[in-house]
Structure formats: structure tokens, C-alpha cells
Amino acid sequence: MPRPDRARGLFIAFEGGDGAGKSTQAQLLAASLQAQGHRVLRTREPGGTPIGEKLRSLVLDHGQGEIDARSEALIFAASRAAHAVQVLRPALDAGEIVVTDRYIDSSVAYQGAGRRLGTERIRELNDWATDGLWPDLTVLLDVTPEQGRRRRTTGQAAEDRLESEPDDFHARIRQAFLDRADASPGRYLVLDAAGAAEDLAVAVLQRVEQLL
Ligand code: TYD
């Protein structure tokens, strides 16, 4: 796969609906790669930089006042622009493996499909925001809205602004993630999030090892 804009590094994103278990899998992958002697940077969106963490609380916490859909999309894109230029590109240029919990596809799915702003428009906005920095591999942990809701309400803290949207919002998001993966199968690994965490981790590591 040509990667003309940088010499080294490998960029892996975990995506999926709320409650899919992305953080667990990102952590397991990072730990396995580190144990093999690789330099790994684990990060997340929204967040990953000081400005990104502030934007995260602005857009996710309840009680910040009304946030319309376009503002929400731009806040996620602004957070991502800072993340790409301050964190992701420097690490990739230094030859590191970058593992991020969420990236552009989250905006395409949540803001493009969930908020109905249009998936192509949101893809373009984020292509611009990141100056065209796309993952080498996206691991999609596919979760149904019902499963996701069950998982995140079991012993968890209160739902954030987006999690507390109704199931049809989450159904649109799920379909948008699957459509992205269908369009470029070579750049995606789609796994059923209902699988055992250890089994999912093995499948992810096998696929990543093919790219090293
Ligand atoms: P995250 O912290 O990953 O939550 P969780 O660990 O519960 O999956 O993401 C927080 C929320 O932000 C989540 O509901 C998805 C949403 N989100 C968007 O709507 N657009 C985006 O671009 C990103 C990165 C996240």
C-alpha cells in the first residue's frame, strides 16, 4: 500500500459504536506490540492533546448548553486537526506504531450519518482537517445498538451526550461504519464485538503483523 506522505510508522485506528470494547482491544494490541519490542503510541479521540481534551469535555459533557450538529462536527474536526499535527504525524514520522481509539470514521458515522450531516461532506471536512492522514488499517468492532447499550450500562457511569441518543441514531452509525469497511475491504478488519476479548485480540494481532 503506498504511503507517499511519510517514510515509516504504522497507523491503526479502532472504530465502532459505543460499548464495542474498542479501548480494551486498543490496549491489548498496544501491549502485544510493545512486548515484541515495537515503539507504540496509544491515543484516543476526542482528546489526545490539551486542546483536544478541552474540546472533548465541551462536546461530551451534559450541561454545556445547546450544541447544534454543525458545531459538534467542527469541534470534533478541530480536535482531530490538533491531534494529527501535534501527535499522530510526529510519531509516524519517528517510525512508531500509532494505535488510536476512534478517528475520522467516528465523525463520518456519528456526525455524517447519526446527525444526518452527510457522510461524504464529513469525510471531506476531516480529510482537510488532517491534511489527508488516513489509517493504514481500521479495526471495526461491530456492535448492535442493543448490545452496545447493554454493555455500557452494566456497572458504568452515566451516559455521555452521544451515548444517550436513541437506538435508531446508533443503528445509522453502525450502518455507516459497515459501509465504510465495505468500500475499502483492504484497509479494514471487521470483527463481531460480541466475541470473547481474547479471541478478538488474536485476530487483530494477526492482521497487524501482516502489515509490519
Ligand atoms: P469515546 O470516548 O470513544 O466513548 P466510548 O469509550 O464510550 O466509545 O467517544 C465519546 C463519544 O464521542 C462517543 O459517543 C462517540 C463520539 N464521537 C463522535 O460523535 N464523533 C467523533 O468524531 C468522535 C471521535 C467521537
PDB file of C-alpha atoms and ligand atoms in Angstrom:
ATOM      1  CA  MET A   1       0.000   0.000   0.000  1.00  0.00           C
ATOM      2  CA  PRO A   2       1.700   3.308  -0.970  1.00  0.00           C
ATOM      3  CA  ARG A   3       2.164   5.783   1.832  1.00  0.00           C
ATOM      4  CA  PRO A   4       3.665   8.728  -0.014  1.00  0.00           C
ATOM      5  CA  ASP A   5       3.420  11.301   2.746  1.00  0.00           C
ATOM      6  CA  ARG A   6       5.684   9.630   5.255  1.00  0.00           C
ATOM      7  CA  ALA A   7       8.586   7.248   5.354  1.00  0.00           C
ATOM      8  CA  ARG A   8       7.798   4.971   8.290  1.00  0.00           C
ATOM      9  CA  GLY A   9       5.401   4.067  11.048  1.00  0.00           C
ATOM     10  CA  LEU A  10       2.098   2.274  11.013  1.00  0.00           C
ATOM     11  CA  PHE A  11      -1.242   3.875  11.794  1.00  0.00           C
ATOM     12  CA  ILE A  12      -4.044   1.756  13.258  1.00  0.00           C
ATOM     13  CA  ALA A  13      -7.484   3.025  14.282  1.00  0.00           C
ATOM     14  CA  PHE A  14     -10.137   1.239  16.330  1.00  0.00           C
ATOM     15  CA  GLU A  15     -13.704   2.165  15.493  1.00  0.00           C
ATOM     16  CA  GLY A  16     -17.171   1.033  16.458  1.00  0.00           C
ATOM     17  CA  GLY A  17     -20.298   2.006  18.309  1.00  0.00           C
ATOM     18  CA  ASP A  18     -20.423   2.887  21.976  1.00  0.00           C
ATOM     19  CA  GLY A  19     -19.842  -0.173  24.128  1.00  0.00           C
ATOM     20  CA  ALA A  20     -17.995  -2.132  21.396  1.00  0.00           C
ATOM     21  CA  GLY A  21     -14.915  -2.695  23.553  1.00  0.00           C
ATOM     22  CA  LYS A  22     -12.503  -0.582  21.487  1.00  0.00           C
ATOM     23  CA  SER A  23     -10.466   0.640  24.436  1.00  0.00           C
ATOM     24  CA  THR A  24      -9.848  -2.908  25.657  1.00  0.00           C
ATOM     25  CA  GLN A  25      -8.730  -4.054  22.213  1.00  0.00           C
ATOM     26  CA  ALA A  26      -6.554  -0.986  21.624  1.00  0.00           C
ATOM     27  CA  GLN A  27      -4.859  -1.624  24.928  1.00  0.00           C
ATOM     28  CA  LEU A  28      -4.332  -5.347  24.251  1.00  0.00           C
ATOM     29  CA  LEU A  29      -2.866  -4.641  20.810  1.00  0.00           C
ATOM     30  CA  ALA A  30      -0.530  -1.957  22.127  1.00  0.00           C
ATOM     31  CA  ALA A  31       0.677  -4.268  24.894  1.00  0.00           C
ATOM     32  CA  SER A  32       1.362  -7.153  22.471  1.00  0.00           C
ATOM     33  CA  LEU A  33       3.271  -4.923  20.066  1.00  0.00           C
ATOM     34  CA  GLN A  34       5.294  -3.393  22.886  1.00  0.00           C
ATOM     35  CA  ALA A  35       6.142  -6.876  24.158  1.00  0.00           C
ATOM     36  CA  GLN A  36       7.505  -7.616  20.673  1.00  0.00           C
ATOM     37  CA  GLY A  37       9.824  -4.615  21.041  1.00  0.00           C
ATOM     38  CA  HIS A  38       7.924  -2.102  18.912  1.00  0.00           C
ATOM     39  CA  ARG A  39       7.568   1.536  19.888  1.00  0.00           C
ATOM     40  CA  VAL A  40       3.844   2.135  20.244  1.00  0.00           C
ATOM     41  CA  LEU A  41       1.878   5.298  20.848  1.00  0.00           C
ATOM     42  CA  ARG A  42      -1.637   4.744  22.171  1.00  0.00           C
ATOM     43  CA  THR A  43      -4.001   7.655  21.921  1.00  0.00           C
ATOM     44  CA  ARG A  44      -7.703   8.475  21.651  1.00  0.00           C
ATOM     45  CA  GLU A  45     -10.257  10.825  20.180  1.00  0.00           C
ATOM     46  CA  PRO A  46     -11.772  13.110  21.015  1.00  0.00           C
ATOM     47  CA  GLY A  47      -8.735  14.164  23.009  1.00  0.00           C
ATOM     48  CA  GLY A  48      -5.078  13.264  22.688  1.00  0.00           C
ATOM     49  CA  THR A  49      -3.828  16.866  23.080  1.00  0.00           C
ATOM     50  CA  PRO A  50      -4.503  19.567  25.704  1.00  0.00           C
ATOM     51  CA  ILE A  51      -6.807  21.435  23.320  1.00  0.00           C
ATOM     52  CA  GLY A  52      -8.445  18.162  22.302  1.00  0.00           C
ATOM     53  CA  GLU A  53      -9.207  17.227  25.920  1.00  0.00           C
ATOM     54  CA  LYS A  54     -10.904  20.601  26.453  1.00  0.00           C
ATOM     55  CA  LEU A  55     -12.930  20.165  23.275  1.00  0.00           C
ATOM     56  CA  ARG A  56     -13.809  16.636  24.433  1.00  0.00           C
ATOM     57  CA  SER A  57     -15.460  17.866  27.596  1.00  0.00           C
ATOM     58  CA  LEU A  58     -17.184  20.675  25.686  1.00  0.00           C
ATOM     59  CA  VAL A  59     -18.855  18.259  23.307  1.00  0.00           C
ATOM     60  CA  LEU A  60     -19.458  15.216  25.543  1.00  0.00           C
ATOM     61  CA  ASP A  61     -20.432  16.538  28.941  1.00  0.00           C
ATOM     62  CA  HIS A  62     -24.054  17.326  29.605  1.00  0.00           C
ATOM     63  CA  GLY A  63     -24.976  20.826  30.686  1.00  0.00           C
ATOM     64  CA  GLN A  64     -22.768  22.841  28.283  1.00  0.00           C
ATOM     65  CA  GLY A  65     -25.783  24.444  26.700  1.00  0.00           C
ATOM     66  CA  GLU A  66     -27.109  23.654  23.261  1.00  0.00           C
ATOM     67  CA  ILE A  67     -24.643  22.346  20.667  1.00  0.00           C
ATOM     68  CA  ASP A  68     -26.011  22.175  17.140  1.00  0.00           C
ATOM     69  CA  ALA A  69     -24.899  19.397  14.789  1.00  0.00           C
ATOM     70  CA  ARG A  70     -22.569  21.520  12.629  1.00  0.00           C
ATOM     71  CA  SER A  71     -20.797  22.963  15.653  1.00  0.00           C
ATOM     72  CA  GLU A  72     -20.414  19.457  17.018  1.00  0.00           C
ATOM     73  CA  ALA A  73     -18.886  18.226  13.734  1.00  0.00           C
ATOM     74  CA  LEU A  74     -16.462  21.167  13.641  1.00  0.00           C
ATOM     75  CA  ILE A  75     -15.408  20.657  17.251  1.00  0.00           C
ATOM     76  CA  PHE A  76     -14.557  17.003  16.558  1.00  0.00           C
ATOM     77  CA  ALA A  77     -12.713  18.058  13.395  1.00  0.00           C
ATOM     78  CA  ALA A  78     -10.780  20.789  15.236  1.00  0.00           C
ATOM     79  CA  SER A  79      -9.774  18.347  17.935  1.00  0.00           C
ATOM     80  CA  ARG A  80      -8.644  15.907  15.231  1.00  0.00           C
ATOM     81  CA  ALA A  81      -6.639  18.551  13.348  1.00  0.00           C
ATOM     82  CA  ALA A  82      -4.631  19.268  16.504  1.00  0.00           C
ATOM     83  CA  HIS A  83      -4.228  15.563  17.184  1.00  0.00           C
ATOM     84  CA  ALA A  84      -2.946  14.879  13.654  1.00  0.00           C
ATOM     85  CA  VAL A  85      -0.408  17.672  13.564  1.00  0.00           C
ATOM     86  CA  GLN A  86       0.789  17.582  17.185  1.00  0.00           C
ATOM     87  CA  VAL A  87       0.721  13.863  17.941  1.00  0.00           C
ATOM     88  CA  LEU A  88      -0.014  11.473  15.075  1.00  0.00           C
ATOM     89  CA  ARG A  89       2.291  12.741  12.331  1.00  0.00           C
ATOM     90  CA  PRO A  90       5.333  13.268  14.572  1.00  0.00           C
ATOM     91  CA  ALA A  91       5.005   9.728  15.951  1.00  0.00           C
ATOM     92  CA  LEU A  92       4.551   8.186  12.488  1.00  0.00           C
ATOM     93  CA  ASP A  93       7.486  10.206  11.142  1.00  0.00           C
ATOM     94  CA  ALA A  94       9.575   8.833  14.012  1.00  0.00           C
ATOM     95  CA  GLY A  95       8.667   5.286  12.929  1.00  0.00           C
ATOM     96  CA  GLU A  96       6.266   4.478  15.746  1.00  0.00           C
ATOM     97  CA  ILE A  97       3.145   2.353  15.591  1.00  0.00           C
ATOM     98  CA  VAL A  98       0.194   4.587  16.426  1.00  0.00           C
ATOM     99  CA  VAL A  99      -2.930   2.975  17.882  1.00  0.00           C
ATOM    100  CA  THR A 100      -5.869   5.325  18.231  1.00  0.00           C
ATOM    101  CA  ASP A 101      -9.201   4.722  19.890  1.00  0.00           C
ATOM    102  CA  ARG A 102     -11.502   6.406  17.280  1.00  0.00           C
ATOM    103  CA  TYR A 103     -10.590   8.602  14.307  1.00  0.00           C
ATOM    104  CA  ILE A 104     -12.220  10.046  11.179  1.00  0.00           C
ATOM    105  CA  ASP A 105     -14.725   7.236  10.696  1.00  0.00           C
ATOM    106  CA  SER A 106     -16.303   8.137  14.037  1.00  0.00           C
ATOM    107  CA  SER A 107     -17.152  11.558  12.656  1.00  0.00           C
ATOM    108  CA  VAL A 108     -18.377  10.104   9.363  1.00  0.00           C
ATOM    109  CA  ALA A 109     -20.641   7.733  11.310  1.00  0.00           C
ATOM    110  CA  TYR A 110     -21.814   9.913  14.243  1.00  0.00           C
ATOM    111  CA  GLN A 111     -21.983  13.343  12.631  1.00  0.00           C
ATOM    112  CA  GLY A 112     -22.393  12.292   8.974  1.00  0.00           C
ATOM    113  CA  ALA A 113     -24.968   9.513   9.471  1.00  0.00           C
ATOM    114  CA  GLY A 114     -26.102   9.859  13.103  1.00  0.00           C
ATOM    115  CA  ARG A 115     -26.686  13.627  12.909  1.00  0.00           C
ATOM    116  CA  ARG A 116     -27.516  13.363   9.184  1.00  0.00           C
ATOM    117  CA  LEU A 117     -24.962  15.954   8.078  1.00  0.00           C
ATOM    118  CA  GLY A 118     -23.907  13.737   5.146  1.00  0.00           C
ATOM    119  CA  THR A 119     -21.144  11.150   5.262  1.00  0.00           C
ATOM    120  CA  GLU A 120     -19.263  12.454   2.193  1.00  0.00           C
ATOM    121  CA  ARG A 121     -19.218  16.023   3.462  1.00  0.00           C
ATOM    122  CA  ILE A 122     -17.898  14.936   6.847  1.00  0.00           C
ATOM    123  CA  ARG A 123     -15.291  12.710   5.198  1.00  0.00           C
ATOM    124  CA  GLU A 124     -14.084  15.680   3.147  1.00  0.00           C
ATOM    125  CA  LEU A 125     -14.053  18.028   6.137  1.00  0.00           C
ATOM    126  CA  ASN A 126     -11.847  15.611   8.048  1.00  0.00           C
ATOM    127  CA  ASP A 127      -9.611  14.867   5.084  1.00  0.00           C
ATOM    128  CA  TRP A 128      -8.909  18.605   5.069  1.00  0.00           C
ATOM    129  CA  ALA A 129      -8.570  18.842   8.862  1.00  0.00           C
ATOM    130  CA  THR A 130      -5.906  16.118   8.943  1.00  0.00           C
ATOM    131  CA  ASP A 131      -4.257  17.082   5.651  1.00  0.00           C
ATOM    132  CA  GLY A 132      -5.106  13.642   4.324  1.00  0.00           C
ATOM    133  CA  LEU A 133      -3.805  11.498   7.147  1.00  0.00           C
ATOM    134  CA  TRP A 134      -5.706   8.189   6.977  1.00  0.00           C
ATOM    135  CA  PRO A 135      -5.044   4.956   8.892  1.00  0.00           C
ATOM    136  CA  ASP A 136      -3.227   2.038   7.268  1.00  0.00           C
ATOM    137  CA  LEU A 137      -5.717  -0.248   8.992  1.00  0.00           C
ATOM    138  CA  THR A 138      -9.032   0.376  10.714  1.00  0.00           C
ATOM    139  CA  VAL A 139     -10.334  -2.309  13.065  1.00  0.00           C
ATOM    140  CA  LEU A 140     -14.113  -2.060  13.192  1.00  0.00           C
ATOM    141  CA  LEU A 141     -15.690  -3.697  16.234  1.00  0.00           C
ATOM    142  CA  ASP A 142     -19.219  -4.163  15.025  1.00  0.00           C
ATOM    143  CA  VAL A 143     -21.849  -3.872  17.732  1.00  0.00           C
ATOM    144  CA  THR A 144     -25.643  -3.756  17.505  1.00  0.00           C
ATOM    145  CA  PRO A 145     -27.342  -0.828  19.271  1.00  0.00           C
ATOM    146  CA  GLU A 146     -28.915  -3.240  21.776  1.00  0.00           C
ATOM    147  CA  GLN A 147     -25.620  -4.943  22.618  1.00  0.00           C
ATOM    148  CA  GLY A 148     -23.873  -1.608  22.917  1.00  0.00           C
ATOM    149  CA  ARG A 149     -26.478  -0.216  25.261  1.00  0.00           C
ATOM    150  CA  ARG A 150     -26.420  -3.344  27.411  1.00  0.00           C
ATOM    151  CA  ARG A 151     -22.634  -3.305  27.669  1.00  0.00           C
ATOM    152  CA  ARG A 152     -22.215   0.335  28.535  1.00  0.00           C
ATOM    153  CA  THR A 153     -24.977   0.453  31.102  1.00  0.00           C
ATOM    154  CA  THR A 154     -23.639  -2.558  33.040  1.00  0.00           C
ATOM    155  CA  GLY A 155     -21.888  -1.091  36.049  1.00  0.00           C
ATOM    156  CA  GLN A 156     -20.942   2.056  34.142  1.00  0.00           C
ATOM    157  CA  ALA A 157     -21.104   5.747  34.943  1.00  0.00           C
ATOM    158  CA  ALA A 158     -23.817   7.917  33.373  1.00  0.00           C
ATOM    159  CA  GLU A 159     -24.007   8.012  29.575  1.00  0.00           C
ATOM    160  CA  ASP A 160     -22.456  10.999  27.780  1.00  0.00           C
ATOM    161  CA  ARG A 161     -24.350  13.280  25.367  1.00  0.00           C
ATOM    162  CA  LEU A 162     -23.890  10.998  22.368  1.00  0.00           C
ATOM    163  CA  GLU A 163     -24.330   7.685  24.127  1.00  0.00           C
ATOM    164  CA  SER A 164     -27.704   8.782  25.420  1.00  0.00           C
ATOM    165  CA  GLU A 165     -29.087   9.211  21.871  1.00  0.00           C
ATOM    166  CA  PRO A 166     -31.865   6.716  20.947  1.00  0.00           C
ATOM    167  CA  ASP A 167     -31.234   3.333  19.297  1.00  0.00           C
ATOM    168  CA  ASP A 168     -32.117   4.495  15.739  1.00  0.00           C
ATOM    169  CA  PHE A 169     -29.254   7.027  15.956  1.00  0.00           C
ATOM    170  CA  HIS A 170     -26.925   4.158  16.895  1.00  0.00           C
ATOM    171  CA  ALA A 171     -28.342   1.958  14.114  1.00  0.00           C
ATOM    172  CA  ARG A 172     -27.458   4.629  11.499  1.00  0.00           C
ATOM    173  CA  ILE A 173     -23.965   4.839  12.947  1.00  0.00           C
ATOM    174  CA  ARG A 174     -23.464   1.097  12.775  1.00  0.00           C
ATOM    175  CA  GLN A 175     -24.518   1.010   9.111  1.00  0.00           C
ATOM    176  CA  ALA A 176     -22.210   3.909   8.228  1.00  0.00           C
ATOM    177  CA  PHE A 177     -19.211   2.120   9.768  1.00  0.00           C
ATOM    178  CA  LEU A 178     -20.061  -1.064   7.841  1.00  0.00           C
ATOM    179  CA  ASP A 179     -20.459   0.899   4.588  1.00  0.00           C
ATOM    180  CA  ARG A 180     -17.006   2.446   5.044  1.00  0.00           C
ATOM    181  CA  ALA A 181     -15.488  -1.001   5.580  1.00  0.00           C
ATOM    182  CA  ASP A 182     -17.338  -2.474   2.571  1.00  0.00           C
ATOM    183  CA  ALA A 183     -15.997   0.280   0.327  1.00  0.00           C
ATOM    184  CA  SER A 184     -12.302  -0.444   1.120  1.00  0.00           C
ATOM    185  CA  PRO A 185     -12.013  -4.005   2.471  1.00  0.00           C
ATOM    186  CA  GLY A 186      -8.217  -3.988   2.188  1.00  0.00           C
ATOM    187  CA  ARG A 187      -7.977  -1.261   4.811  1.00  0.00           C
ATOM    188  CA  TYR A 188     -10.449  -2.716   7.306  1.00  0.00           C
ATOM    189  CA  LEU A 189     -10.751  -5.637   9.660  1.00  0.00           C
ATOM    190  CA  VAL A 190     -14.372  -6.095  10.739  1.00  0.00           C
ATOM    191  CA  LEU A 191     -14.971  -8.178  13.849  1.00  0.00           C
ATOM    192  CA  ASP A 192     -18.131  -9.051  15.750  1.00  0.00           C
ATOM    193  CA  ALA A 193     -17.751  -7.220  19.046  1.00  0.00           C
ATOM    194  CA  ALA A 194     -19.765  -9.971  20.765  1.00  0.00           C
ATOM    195  CA  GLY A 195     -16.750 -12.299  20.522  1.00  0.00           C
ATOM    196  CA  ALA A 196     -14.521 -13.051  23.510  1.00  0.00           C
ATOM    197  CA  ALA A 197     -11.967 -10.301  24.099  1.00  0.00           C
ATOM    198  CA  GLU A 198      -9.029 -12.755  23.905  1.00  0.00           C
ATOM    199  CA  ASP A 199     -10.223 -14.149  20.550  1.00  0.00           C
ATOM    200  CA  LEU A 200     -10.701 -10.682  19.113  1.00  0.00           C
ATOM    201  CA  ALA A 201      -7.217  -9.695  20.268  1.00  0.00           C
ATOM    202  CA  VAL A 202      -5.666 -12.675  18.468  1.00  0.00           C
ATOM    203  CA  ALA A 203      -7.455 -11.792  15.215  1.00  0.00           C
ATOM    204  CA  VAL A 204      -6.364  -8.155  15.458  1.00  0.00           C
ATOM    205  CA  LEU A 205      -2.732  -9.018  16.164  1.00  0.00           C
ATOM    206  CA  GLN A 206      -2.590 -11.487  13.265  1.00  0.00           C
ATOM    207  CA  ARG A 207      -3.840  -8.854  10.839  1.00  0.00           C
ATOM    208  CA  VAL A 208      -1.487  -6.162  12.152  1.00  0.00           C
ATOM    209  CA  GLU A 209       1.503  -8.487  11.944  1.00  0.00           C
ATOM    210  CA  GLN A 210       0.871  -8.800   8.205  1.00  0.00           C
ATOM    211  CA  LEU A 211       1.494  -5.054   7.931  1.00  0.00           C
ATOM    212  CA  LEU A 212       4.722  -4.907   9.939  1.00  0.00           C
TER     213      LEU A 212
HETATM  214  P1  TYD B   1     -15.374   7.608  23.393  1.00  0.00           P
HETATM  215  O1  TYD B   1     -14.627   8.308  24.442  1.00  0.00           O
HETATM  216  O2  TYD B   1     -14.625   6.699  22.485  1.00  0.00           O
HETATM  217  O3  TYD B   1     -16.554   6.844  24.107  1.00  0.00           O
HETATM  218  P2  TYD B   1     -16.664   5.313  24.334  1.00  0.00           P
HETATM  219  O4  TYD B   1     -15.425   4.913  25.064  1.00  0.00           O
HETATM  220  O5  TYD B   1     -17.895   5.239  25.163  1.00  0.00           O
HETATM  221  O6  TYD B   1     -16.788   4.690  22.988  1.00  0.00           O
HETATM  222  O7  TYD B   1     -16.161   8.623  22.482  1.00  0.00           O
HETATM  223  C1  TYD B   1     -17.016   9.505  23.062  1.00  0.00           C
HETATM  224  C2  TYD B   1     -18.205   9.780  22.188  1.00  0.00           C
HETATM  225  O8  TYD B   1     -17.881  10.700  21.142  1.00  0.00           O
HETATM  226  C3  TYD B   1     -18.795   8.569  21.535  1.00  0.00           C
HETATM  227  O9  TYD B   1     -20.175   8.557  21.806  1.00  0.00           O
HETATM  228  C4  TYD B   1     -18.571   8.796  20.070  1.00  0.00           C
HETATM  229  C5  TYD B   1     -18.467  10.284  19.958  1.00  0.00           C
HETATM  230  N1  TYD B   1     -17.666  10.779  18.806  1.00  0.00           N
HETATM  231  C6  TYD B   1     -18.301  11.426  17.765  1.00  0.00           C
HETATM  232  O10 TYD B   1     -19.517  11.617  17.768  1.00  0.00           O
HETATM  233  N2  TYD B   1     -17.557  11.897  16.721  1.00  0.00           N
HETATM  234  C7  TYD B   1     -16.218  11.745  16.678  1.00  0.00           C
HETATM  235  O11 TYD B   1     -15.556  12.174  15.705  1.00  0.00           O
HETATM  236  C8  TYD B   1     -15.566  11.055  17.769  1.00  0.00           C
HETATM  237  C9  TYD B   1     -14.087  10.882  17.771  1.00  0.00           C
HETATM  238  C10 TYD B   1     -16.339  10.593  18.816  1.00  0.00           C
END
